[in-house]
Each structure stands twice: as C-alpha cells, then as structure tokens.
Short mmCIF file of C-alpha atoms and ligand atoms in Angstrom, two decimals:
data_model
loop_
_atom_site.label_atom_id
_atom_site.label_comp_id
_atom_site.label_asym_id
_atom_site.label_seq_id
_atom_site.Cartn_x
_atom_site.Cartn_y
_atom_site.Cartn_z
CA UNK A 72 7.02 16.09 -16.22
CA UNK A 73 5.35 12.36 -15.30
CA UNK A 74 8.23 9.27 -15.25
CA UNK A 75 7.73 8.50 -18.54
CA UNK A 76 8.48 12.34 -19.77
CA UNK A 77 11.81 12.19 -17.87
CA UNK A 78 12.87 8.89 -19.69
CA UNK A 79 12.21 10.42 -22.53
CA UNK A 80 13.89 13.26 -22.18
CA UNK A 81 17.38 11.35 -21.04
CA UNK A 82 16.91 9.03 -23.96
CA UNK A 83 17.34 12.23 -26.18
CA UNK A 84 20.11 13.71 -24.51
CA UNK A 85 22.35 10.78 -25.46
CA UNK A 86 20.49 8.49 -28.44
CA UNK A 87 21.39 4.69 -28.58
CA UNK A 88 20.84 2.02 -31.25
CA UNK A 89 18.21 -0.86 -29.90
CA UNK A 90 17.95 -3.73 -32.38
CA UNK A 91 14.21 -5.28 -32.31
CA UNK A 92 14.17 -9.03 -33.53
CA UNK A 93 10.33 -9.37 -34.15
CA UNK A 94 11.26 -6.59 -37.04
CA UNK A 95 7.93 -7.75 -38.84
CA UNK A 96 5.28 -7.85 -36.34
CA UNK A 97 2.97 -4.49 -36.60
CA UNK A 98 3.10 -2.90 -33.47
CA UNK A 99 6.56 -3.09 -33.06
CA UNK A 100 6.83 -1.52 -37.10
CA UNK A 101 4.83 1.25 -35.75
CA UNK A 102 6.33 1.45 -32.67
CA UNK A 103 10.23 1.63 -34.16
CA UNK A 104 8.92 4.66 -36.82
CA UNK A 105 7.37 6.41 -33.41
CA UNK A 106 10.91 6.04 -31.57
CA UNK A 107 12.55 7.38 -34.86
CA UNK A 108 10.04 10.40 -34.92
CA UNK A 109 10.10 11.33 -31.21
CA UNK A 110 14.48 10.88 -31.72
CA UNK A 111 14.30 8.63 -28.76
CA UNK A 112 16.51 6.19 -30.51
CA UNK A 113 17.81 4.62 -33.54
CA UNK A 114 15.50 1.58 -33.87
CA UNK A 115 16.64 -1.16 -35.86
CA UNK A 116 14.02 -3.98 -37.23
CA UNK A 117 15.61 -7.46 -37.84
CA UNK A 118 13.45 -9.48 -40.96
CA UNK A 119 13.01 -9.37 -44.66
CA UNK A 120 12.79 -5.74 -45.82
CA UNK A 121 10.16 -6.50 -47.95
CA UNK A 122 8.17 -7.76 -45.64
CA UNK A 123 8.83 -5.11 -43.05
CA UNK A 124 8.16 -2.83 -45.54
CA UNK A 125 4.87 -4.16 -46.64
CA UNK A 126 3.81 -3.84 -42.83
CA UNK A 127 5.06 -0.32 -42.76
CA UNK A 128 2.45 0.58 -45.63
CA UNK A 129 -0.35 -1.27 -44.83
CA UNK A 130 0.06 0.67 -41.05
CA UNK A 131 0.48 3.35 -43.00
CA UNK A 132 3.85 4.95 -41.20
CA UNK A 133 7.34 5.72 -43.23
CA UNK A 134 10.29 4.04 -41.64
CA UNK A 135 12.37 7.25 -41.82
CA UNK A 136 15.35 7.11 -39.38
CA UNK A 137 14.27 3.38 -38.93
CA UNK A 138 17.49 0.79 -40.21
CA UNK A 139 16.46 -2.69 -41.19
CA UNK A 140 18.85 -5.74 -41.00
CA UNK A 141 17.79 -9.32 -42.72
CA UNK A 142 19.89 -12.07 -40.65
CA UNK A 143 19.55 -13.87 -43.64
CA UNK A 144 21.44 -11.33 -45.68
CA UNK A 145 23.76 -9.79 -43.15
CA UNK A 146 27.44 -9.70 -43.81
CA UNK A 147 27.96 -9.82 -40.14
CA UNK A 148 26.05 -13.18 -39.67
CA UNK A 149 29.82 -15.06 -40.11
CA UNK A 150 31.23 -13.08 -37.43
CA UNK A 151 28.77 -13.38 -35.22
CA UNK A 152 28.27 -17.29 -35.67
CA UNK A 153 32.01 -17.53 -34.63
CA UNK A 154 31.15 -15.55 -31.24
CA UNK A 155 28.63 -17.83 -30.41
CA UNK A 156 30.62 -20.55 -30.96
CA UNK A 157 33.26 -19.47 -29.19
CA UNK A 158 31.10 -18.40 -26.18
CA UNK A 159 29.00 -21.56 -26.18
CA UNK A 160 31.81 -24.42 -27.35
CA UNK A 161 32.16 -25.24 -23.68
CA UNK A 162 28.79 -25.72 -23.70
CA UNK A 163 28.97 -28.45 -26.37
CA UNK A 164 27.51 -25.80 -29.45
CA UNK A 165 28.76 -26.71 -32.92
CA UNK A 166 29.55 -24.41 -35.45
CA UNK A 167 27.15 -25.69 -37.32
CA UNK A 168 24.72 -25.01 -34.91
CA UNK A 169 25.88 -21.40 -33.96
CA UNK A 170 25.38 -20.76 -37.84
CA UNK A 171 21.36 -21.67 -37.45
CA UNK A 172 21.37 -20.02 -34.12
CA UNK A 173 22.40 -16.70 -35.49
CA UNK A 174 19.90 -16.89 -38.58
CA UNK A 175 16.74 -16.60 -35.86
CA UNK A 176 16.20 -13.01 -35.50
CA UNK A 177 16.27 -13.60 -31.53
CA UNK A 178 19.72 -14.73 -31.24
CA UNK A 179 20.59 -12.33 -33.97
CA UNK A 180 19.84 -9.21 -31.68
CA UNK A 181 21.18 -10.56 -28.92
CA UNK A 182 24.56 -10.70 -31.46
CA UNK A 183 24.11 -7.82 -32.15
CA UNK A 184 24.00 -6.16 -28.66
CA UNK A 185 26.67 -8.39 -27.82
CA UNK A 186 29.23 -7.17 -30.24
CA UNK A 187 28.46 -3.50 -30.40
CA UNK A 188 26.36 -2.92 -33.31
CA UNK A 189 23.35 -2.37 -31.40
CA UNK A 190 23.13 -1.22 -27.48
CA UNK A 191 20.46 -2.64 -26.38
CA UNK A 192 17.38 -5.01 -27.33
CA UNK A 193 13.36 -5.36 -26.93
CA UNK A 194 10.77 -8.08 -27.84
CA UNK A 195 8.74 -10.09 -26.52
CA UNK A 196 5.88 -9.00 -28.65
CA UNK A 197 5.05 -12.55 -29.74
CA UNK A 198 7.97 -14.44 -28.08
CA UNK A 199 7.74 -15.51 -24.40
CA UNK A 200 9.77 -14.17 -21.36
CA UNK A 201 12.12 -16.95 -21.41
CA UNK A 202 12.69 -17.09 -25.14
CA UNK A 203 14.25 -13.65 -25.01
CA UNK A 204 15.54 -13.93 -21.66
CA UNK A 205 17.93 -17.59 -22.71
CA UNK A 206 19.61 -16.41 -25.65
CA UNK A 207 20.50 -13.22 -23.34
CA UNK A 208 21.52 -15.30 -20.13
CA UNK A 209 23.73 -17.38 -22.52
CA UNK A 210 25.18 -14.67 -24.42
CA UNK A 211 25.33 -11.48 -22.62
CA UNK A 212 25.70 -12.59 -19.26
CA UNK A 213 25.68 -10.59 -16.12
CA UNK A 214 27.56 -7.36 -15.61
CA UNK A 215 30.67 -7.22 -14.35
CA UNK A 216 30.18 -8.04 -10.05
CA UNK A 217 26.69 -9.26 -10.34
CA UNK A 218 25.30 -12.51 -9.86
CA UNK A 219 22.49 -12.40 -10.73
CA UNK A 220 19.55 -11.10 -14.05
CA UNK A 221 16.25 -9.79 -12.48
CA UNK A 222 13.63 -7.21 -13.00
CA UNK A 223 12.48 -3.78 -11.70
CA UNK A 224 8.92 -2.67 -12.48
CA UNK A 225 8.56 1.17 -12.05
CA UNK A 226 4.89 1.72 -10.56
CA UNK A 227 3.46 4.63 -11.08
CA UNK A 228 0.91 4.83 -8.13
CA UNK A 229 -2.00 7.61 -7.87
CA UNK A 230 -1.20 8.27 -4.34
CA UNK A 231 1.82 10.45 -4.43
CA UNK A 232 2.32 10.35 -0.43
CA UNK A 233 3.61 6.64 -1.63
CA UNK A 234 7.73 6.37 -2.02
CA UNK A 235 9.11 9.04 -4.42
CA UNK A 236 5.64 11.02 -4.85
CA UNK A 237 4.14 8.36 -5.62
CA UNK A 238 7.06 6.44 -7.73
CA UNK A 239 7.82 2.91 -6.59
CA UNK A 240 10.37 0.10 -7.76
CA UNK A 241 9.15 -3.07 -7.20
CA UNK A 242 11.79 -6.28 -7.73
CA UNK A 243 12.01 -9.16 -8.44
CA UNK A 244 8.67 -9.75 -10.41
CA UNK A 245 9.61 -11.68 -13.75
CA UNK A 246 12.97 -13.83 -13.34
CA UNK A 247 14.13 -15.60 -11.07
CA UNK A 248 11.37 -18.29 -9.61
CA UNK A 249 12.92 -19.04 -6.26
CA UNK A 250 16.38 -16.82 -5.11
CA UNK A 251 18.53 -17.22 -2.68
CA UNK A 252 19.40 -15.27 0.34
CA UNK A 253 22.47 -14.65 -2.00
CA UNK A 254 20.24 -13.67 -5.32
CA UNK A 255 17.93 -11.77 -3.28
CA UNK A 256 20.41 -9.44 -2.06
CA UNK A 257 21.82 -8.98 -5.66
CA UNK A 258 18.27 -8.59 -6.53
CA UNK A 259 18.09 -5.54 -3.99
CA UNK A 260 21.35 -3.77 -5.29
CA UNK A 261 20.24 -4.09 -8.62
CA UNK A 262 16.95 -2.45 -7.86
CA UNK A 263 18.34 0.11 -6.27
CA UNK A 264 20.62 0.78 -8.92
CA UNK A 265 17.54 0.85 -11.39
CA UNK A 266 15.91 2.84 -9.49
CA UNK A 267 18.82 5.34 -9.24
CA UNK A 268 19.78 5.71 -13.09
CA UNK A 269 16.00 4.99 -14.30
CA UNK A 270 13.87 6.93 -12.28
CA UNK A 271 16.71 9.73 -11.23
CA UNK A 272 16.57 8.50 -7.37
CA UNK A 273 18.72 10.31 -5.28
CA UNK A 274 18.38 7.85 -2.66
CA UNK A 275 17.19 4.65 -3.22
CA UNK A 276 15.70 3.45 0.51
CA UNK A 277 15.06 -0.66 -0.11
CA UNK A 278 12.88 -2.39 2.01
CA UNK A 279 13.36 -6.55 2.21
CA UNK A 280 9.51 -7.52 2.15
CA UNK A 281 8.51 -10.63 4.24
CA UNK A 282 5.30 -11.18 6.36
CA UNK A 283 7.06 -10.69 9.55
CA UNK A 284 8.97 -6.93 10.69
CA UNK A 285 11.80 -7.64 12.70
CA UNK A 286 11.39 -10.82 14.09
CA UNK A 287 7.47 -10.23 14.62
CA UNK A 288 7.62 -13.74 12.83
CA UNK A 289 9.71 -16.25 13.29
CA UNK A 290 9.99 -18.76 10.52
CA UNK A 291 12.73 -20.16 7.61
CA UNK A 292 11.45 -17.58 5.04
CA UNK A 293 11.74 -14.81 7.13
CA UNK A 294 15.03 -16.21 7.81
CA UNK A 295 16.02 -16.06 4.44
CA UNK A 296 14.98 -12.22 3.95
CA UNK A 297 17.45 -11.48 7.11
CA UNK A 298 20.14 -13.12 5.56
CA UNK A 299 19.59 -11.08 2.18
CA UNK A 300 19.77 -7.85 4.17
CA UNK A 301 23.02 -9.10 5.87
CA UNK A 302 24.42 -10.07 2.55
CA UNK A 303 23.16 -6.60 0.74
CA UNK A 304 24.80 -4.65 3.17
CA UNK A 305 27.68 -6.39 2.47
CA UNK A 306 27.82 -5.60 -0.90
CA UNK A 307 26.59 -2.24 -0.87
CA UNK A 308 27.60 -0.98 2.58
CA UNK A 309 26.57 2.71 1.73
CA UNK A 310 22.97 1.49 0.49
CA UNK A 311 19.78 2.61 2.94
CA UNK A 312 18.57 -0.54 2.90
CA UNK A 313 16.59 -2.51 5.74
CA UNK A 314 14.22 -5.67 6.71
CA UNK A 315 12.74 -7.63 6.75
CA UNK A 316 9.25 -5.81 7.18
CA UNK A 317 5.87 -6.17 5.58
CA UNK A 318 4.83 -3.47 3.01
CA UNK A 319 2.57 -1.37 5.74
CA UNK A 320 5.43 -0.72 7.85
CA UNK A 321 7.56 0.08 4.96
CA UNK A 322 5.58 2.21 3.25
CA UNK A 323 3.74 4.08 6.16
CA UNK A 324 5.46 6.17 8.02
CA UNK A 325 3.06 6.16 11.50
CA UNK A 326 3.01 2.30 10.92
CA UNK A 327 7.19 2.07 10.17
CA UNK A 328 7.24 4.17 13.46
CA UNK A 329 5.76 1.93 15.61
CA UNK A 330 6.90 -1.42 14.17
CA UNK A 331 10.81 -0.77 13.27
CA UNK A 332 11.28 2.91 15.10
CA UNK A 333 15.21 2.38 14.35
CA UNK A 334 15.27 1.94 11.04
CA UNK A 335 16.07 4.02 8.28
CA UNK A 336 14.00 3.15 5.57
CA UNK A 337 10.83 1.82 7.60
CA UNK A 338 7.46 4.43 6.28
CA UNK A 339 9.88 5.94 3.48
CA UNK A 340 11.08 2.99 1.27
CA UNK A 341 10.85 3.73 -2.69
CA UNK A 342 12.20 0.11 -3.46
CA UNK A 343 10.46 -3.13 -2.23
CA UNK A 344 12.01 -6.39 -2.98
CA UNK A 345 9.92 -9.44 -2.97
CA UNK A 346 11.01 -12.42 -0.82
CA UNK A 347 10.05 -15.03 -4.13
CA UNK A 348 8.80 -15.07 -7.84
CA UNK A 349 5.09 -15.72 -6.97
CA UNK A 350 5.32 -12.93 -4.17
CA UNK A 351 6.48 -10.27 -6.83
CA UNK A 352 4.42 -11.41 -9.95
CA UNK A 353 1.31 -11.31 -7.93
CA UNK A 354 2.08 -8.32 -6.26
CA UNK A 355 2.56 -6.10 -9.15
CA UNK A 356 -0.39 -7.29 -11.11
CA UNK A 357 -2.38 -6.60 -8.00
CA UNK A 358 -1.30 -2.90 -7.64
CA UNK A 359 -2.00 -2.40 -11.59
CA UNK A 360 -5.45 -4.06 -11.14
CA UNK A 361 -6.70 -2.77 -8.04
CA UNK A 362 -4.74 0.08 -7.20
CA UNK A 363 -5.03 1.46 -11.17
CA UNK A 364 -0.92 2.12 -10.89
CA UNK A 365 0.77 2.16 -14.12
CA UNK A 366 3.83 -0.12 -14.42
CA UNK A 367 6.92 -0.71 -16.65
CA UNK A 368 9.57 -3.47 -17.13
CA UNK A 369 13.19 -3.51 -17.13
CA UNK A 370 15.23 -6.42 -16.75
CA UNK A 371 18.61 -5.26 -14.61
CA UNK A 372 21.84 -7.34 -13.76
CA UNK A 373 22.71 -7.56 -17.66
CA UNK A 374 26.12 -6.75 -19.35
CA UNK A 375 24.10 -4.62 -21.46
CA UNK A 376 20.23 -3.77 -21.50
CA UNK A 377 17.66 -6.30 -23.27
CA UNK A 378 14.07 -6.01 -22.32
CA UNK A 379 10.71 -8.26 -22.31
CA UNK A 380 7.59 -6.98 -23.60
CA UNK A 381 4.22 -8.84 -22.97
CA UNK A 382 2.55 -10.08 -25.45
CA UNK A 383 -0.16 -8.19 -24.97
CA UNK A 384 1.65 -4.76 -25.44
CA UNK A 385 0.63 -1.55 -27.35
CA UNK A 386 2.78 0.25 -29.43
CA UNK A 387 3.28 2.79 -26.52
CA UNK A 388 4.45 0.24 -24.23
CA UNK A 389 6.86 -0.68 -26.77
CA UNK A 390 8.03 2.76 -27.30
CA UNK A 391 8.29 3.20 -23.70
CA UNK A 392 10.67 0.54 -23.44
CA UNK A 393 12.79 0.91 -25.96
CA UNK A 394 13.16 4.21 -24.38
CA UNK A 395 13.95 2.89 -20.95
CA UNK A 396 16.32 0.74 -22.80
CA UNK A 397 17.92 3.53 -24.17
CA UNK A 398 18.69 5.55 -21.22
CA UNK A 399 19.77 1.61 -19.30
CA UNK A 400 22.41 1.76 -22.36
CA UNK A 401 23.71 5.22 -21.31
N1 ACO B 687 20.67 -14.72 -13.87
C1 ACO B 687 21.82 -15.02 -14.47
N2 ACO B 687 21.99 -16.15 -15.21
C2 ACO B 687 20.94 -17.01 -15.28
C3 ACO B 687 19.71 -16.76 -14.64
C4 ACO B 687 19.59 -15.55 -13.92
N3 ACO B 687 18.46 -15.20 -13.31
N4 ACO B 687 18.86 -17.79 -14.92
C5 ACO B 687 19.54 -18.66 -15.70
N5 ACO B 687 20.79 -18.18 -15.92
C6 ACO B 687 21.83 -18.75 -16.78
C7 ACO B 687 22.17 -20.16 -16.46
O1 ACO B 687 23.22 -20.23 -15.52
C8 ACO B 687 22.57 -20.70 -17.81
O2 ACO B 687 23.87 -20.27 -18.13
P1 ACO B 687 24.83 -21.25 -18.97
O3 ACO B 687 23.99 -21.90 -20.03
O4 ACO B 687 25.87 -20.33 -19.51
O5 ACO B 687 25.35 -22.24 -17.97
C9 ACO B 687 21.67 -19.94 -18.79
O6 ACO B 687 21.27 -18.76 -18.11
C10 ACO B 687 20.45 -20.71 -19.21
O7 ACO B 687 19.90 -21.24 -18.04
P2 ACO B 687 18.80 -22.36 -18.04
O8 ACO B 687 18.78 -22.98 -16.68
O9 ACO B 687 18.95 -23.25 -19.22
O10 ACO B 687 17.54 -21.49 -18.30
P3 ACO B 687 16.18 -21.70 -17.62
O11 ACO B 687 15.49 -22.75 -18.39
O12 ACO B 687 16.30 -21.82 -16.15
O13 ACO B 687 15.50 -20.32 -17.93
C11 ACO B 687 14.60 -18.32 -17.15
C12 ACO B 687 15.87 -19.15 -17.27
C13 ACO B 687 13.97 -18.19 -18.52
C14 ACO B 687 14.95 -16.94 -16.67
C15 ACO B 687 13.66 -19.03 -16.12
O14 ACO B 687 14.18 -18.83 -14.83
C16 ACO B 687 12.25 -18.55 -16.16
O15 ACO B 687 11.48 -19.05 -16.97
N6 ACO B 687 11.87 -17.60 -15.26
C17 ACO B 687 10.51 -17.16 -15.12
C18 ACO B 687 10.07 -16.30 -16.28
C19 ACO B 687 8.60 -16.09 -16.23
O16 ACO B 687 7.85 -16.88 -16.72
N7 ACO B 687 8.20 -14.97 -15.57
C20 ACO B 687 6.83 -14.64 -15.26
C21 ACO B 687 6.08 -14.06 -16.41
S1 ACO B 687 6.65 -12.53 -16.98
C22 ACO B 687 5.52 -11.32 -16.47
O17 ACO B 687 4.59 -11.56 -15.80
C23 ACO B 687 5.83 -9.90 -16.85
#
C-alpha cells in the first residue's frame, strides 16, 4: 500500500463529516461525489442546491451520499451568528456583522466545524491560503497546549533509502512567515505529531534545519534554530529530536556520522523543520520539481482539522485531502 492507500484506508475505518465551502465550484462537486463513492467521508457542499446541482449534471456525477447546506437557508445560521459574536465581541464584531459573516460560505464551514456539525473543512479551490486560514485562526483557534497553526507536507520521494522508505514530513512550508525560536519549536512538535497520526510513524526523528551542524556556523539564525531545539525538548522531552544541522547530515547517514556522530537523529531524520517561511516554501517546491516527489498539505496546530488546497488542484488532490482531513479528525 503507497501513503495515500493507508490514508485511505484509516479514513474508512472511522468516517467523518468535512463541510466544503466552495460547494459550487466543479472539481470540488466531483471531488465530494468521489469521497462519497470511495466511503472516505461524508462530504458536505455549502451553496445553492440548485446550482450545485446543475454542476453535478453538467459533470455528469450523482451526489449520492453527498449532503448540501445553503447558508442562506440554514436554520442553524442564527446559532451560529451568535457564536461568532460571542467569540469575536472582544474583538469589536457586531452582531450585525457576525450575521453577514456567517452568510459567506467560508465562515459558514468554519461554523460549522466549530460547533460540531461538521469535523473538519477543505477549500482553497478558488480562495487563497489566508482567506481560509483567518476565519479558522479567529474561530477555531489552536488546540489545547499549542501555540502555534502551521503545516506539514508529506513528500513522497522516489528514493526510498530517504526517511521512512522514502516518506518525509517537511514543516513549516505555508504559515507562518517568520517564527520564533518559540513557534519553531511548536512547529517541530506539531510535525512530529503529524507525522505520527498521518503517516503511522512510529518514531518521528526531527531534524532542526539551518546551514550550519552544530556550531559549524556561527551566526543569529543558527542561533535561533538552537534555541528551538532547547525549547522542543522542553516541551516534548521524550521526542528524538536534534539540530541544528543542514539536510545532508540529516538525511545521510555516512554524512550525519561524520558531522554530528552523537546524535540521534543525524542520517535517519523523517521530519525536517525549516528555520523560516521562504526556507520551507522553496524547499518543498524544489523537491516536487526537481526531485519528481509527490507532496500533500495539512495544516496542524488546529482545535480541529481545516485544510488549504491550491488553486491549481485536481479533483484527486482534493479527494486526497479531504481524506487526510478525515483521519486528522479521528
Ligand atoms: N497560529 C495561530 N494563530 C495565528 C497565526 C498562527 N500561525 N497567525 C495568526 N494568528 C491569529 C492572530 O493572533 C489573530 O488572532 P485574533 O484575531 O484572535 O487576535 C488571527 O489569527 C488573525 O491574525 P491576523 O494577524 O489578522 O492574520 P494575518 O493577516 O497575519 O494572517 C496568515 C495570518 C494568513 C496565516 C498569514 O500569516 C499569512 O498570510 N501567511 C502566509 C500564507 C501564505 O501565503 N503561504 C504561502 C503560500 S501557500 C503554498 O505555497 C502552499
């Protein structure tokens, strides 16, 4: 069984509800009557039902096991109006305003998830990163002891000699710009938790990326990645995690050897944690582009799973991660 085969299989041993705003946009129609036919959840696609079903024809797929909500006609709407409000008064939000806010499909979802009628959310179809990822900050907040929303991407490289045959986590590659010694060590335990519940890890071993491996370098960013590790260990005292080291010596073991012989994760890490934003983004869409790896989203560090899709997704993609989703929401 690949990655992708396993998720699959977990999402059916335990099916969730994922609410998908952009309801009306085609691939995710076809995508939603795909998760319904492979029982991999219980989509639900937020719009007009006449319009979503006019899609559904003209793509030619029955919406069987597929639910449809209009935010315009939902009896919930009040209730969740009055959440928002309540959650965002401090903030200044009328009720007024958190009456608007929950009529946009987006914020809707998010509502949703919030208040337990869905478990979990994807778009991003045709709405940026940061359009999902606000409404979600805002509403469903971190889980309980972190600090922090990120990302894992799960890259699926050809060389199997590479972390779990060939099975990486990369993080933090689509949220936060510029973290913290702080973040970044939130970042790490969140990977590695990823890592352990998504891709069935037994042990995560996280390696704190920099361009210098244990004190080859001396500089303030490297100094940043040492306090992360300091920090991680802190909050995860039982995680294998190490740095800072550059991805050779984390990732091969004669190179690890030579350049950081004590540690425990140098030439065997299967989670590498970017030191920024630009260092991750890059990084990812370099092994996809050069390296021909396959790689998948989650966001991580939620109260409750809501995933980003890029706008230039298939349908697969978005079955895929409403899938991950899924099994996130277990
Ligand atoms: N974790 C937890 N909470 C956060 C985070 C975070 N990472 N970021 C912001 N918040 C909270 C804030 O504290 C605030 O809470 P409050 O309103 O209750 O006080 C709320 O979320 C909104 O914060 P803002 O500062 O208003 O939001 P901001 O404008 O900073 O947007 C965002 C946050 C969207 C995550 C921003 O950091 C961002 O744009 N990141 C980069 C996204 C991106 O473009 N990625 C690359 C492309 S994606 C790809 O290539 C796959």
């Amino acid at each position: 069984m690949n990655m992708m085969e396993k998720i699959y299989a977990k999402a059916r041993a335990d099916v969730k509800t994922i609410a998908l705003p952009e309801g009306d946009e085609p691939r995710t129609v076809k995508a939603a009557a795909e998760v319904a036919r492979l029982g991999l959840a219980r989509p639900v696609l937020l719009g007009d039902a006449e319009k979503i079903g006019a899609v559904a024809r003209d793509a030619g797929v029955a919406l069987e096991g597929v639910a449809i909500v209009d935010p315009a006609q939902d009896p919930k709407s009040a209730d969740y109006a009055e959440a928002l409000y309540e959650l965002r008064k401090a903030k200044g939000l009328t009720r007024e305003e958190a009456a608007k806010l929950t009529s946009d499909a987006m914020y809707h979802g998010v509502l949703m998830v919030k208040l337990g009628d869905a478990h979990g959310l994807v778009s991003g179809a045709t709405h940026t990163t940061g359009d999902m990822l606000r409404p979600a900050l805002q509403i469903i907040k971190t889980a309980p002891g972190m600090k922090v929303v990120s990302s894992s991407f799960l890259i699926q490289c050809q060389n199997r000699a590479l972390g779990e045959d060939g099975l990486l986590v990369y993080a933090d590659c689509v949220v936060v710009p510029c973290p913290t010694a702080e973040e970044l060590a939130h970042i790490a335990v969140s990977a590695a938790e990823t890592a352990r519940k998504l891709c069935g890890f037994e042990e995560p071993r996280v390696a704190m990326l920099s361009f210098s491996t244990k004190g080859s370098a001396k500089h303030e960013l490297v100094d940043k990645v040492k306090k992360a590790v300091e920090i991680a260990h802190r909050l995860a005292p039982e995680l294998m995690l190490d740095g800072e080291m550059q991805p050779d010596a984390a990732l091969v073991p004669e190179i690890g050897a030579s350049k950081a012989p004590d540690s425990p994760v140098a030439g065997r890490a299967n989670v590498l944690i970017f030191p920024d934003l630009q260092a991750g983004n890059i990084c990812y869409k370099i092994t996809q582009r050069v390296a021909g790896a396959e790689a998948f989203a989650v966001l991580q560090g939620l109260a409750k799973p809501c995933n980003d899709l890029s706008r230039g997704c298939s349908v697969e993609d978005i079955v895929n991660t409403i899938a991950m989703t899924a099994v996130q929401a277990q």
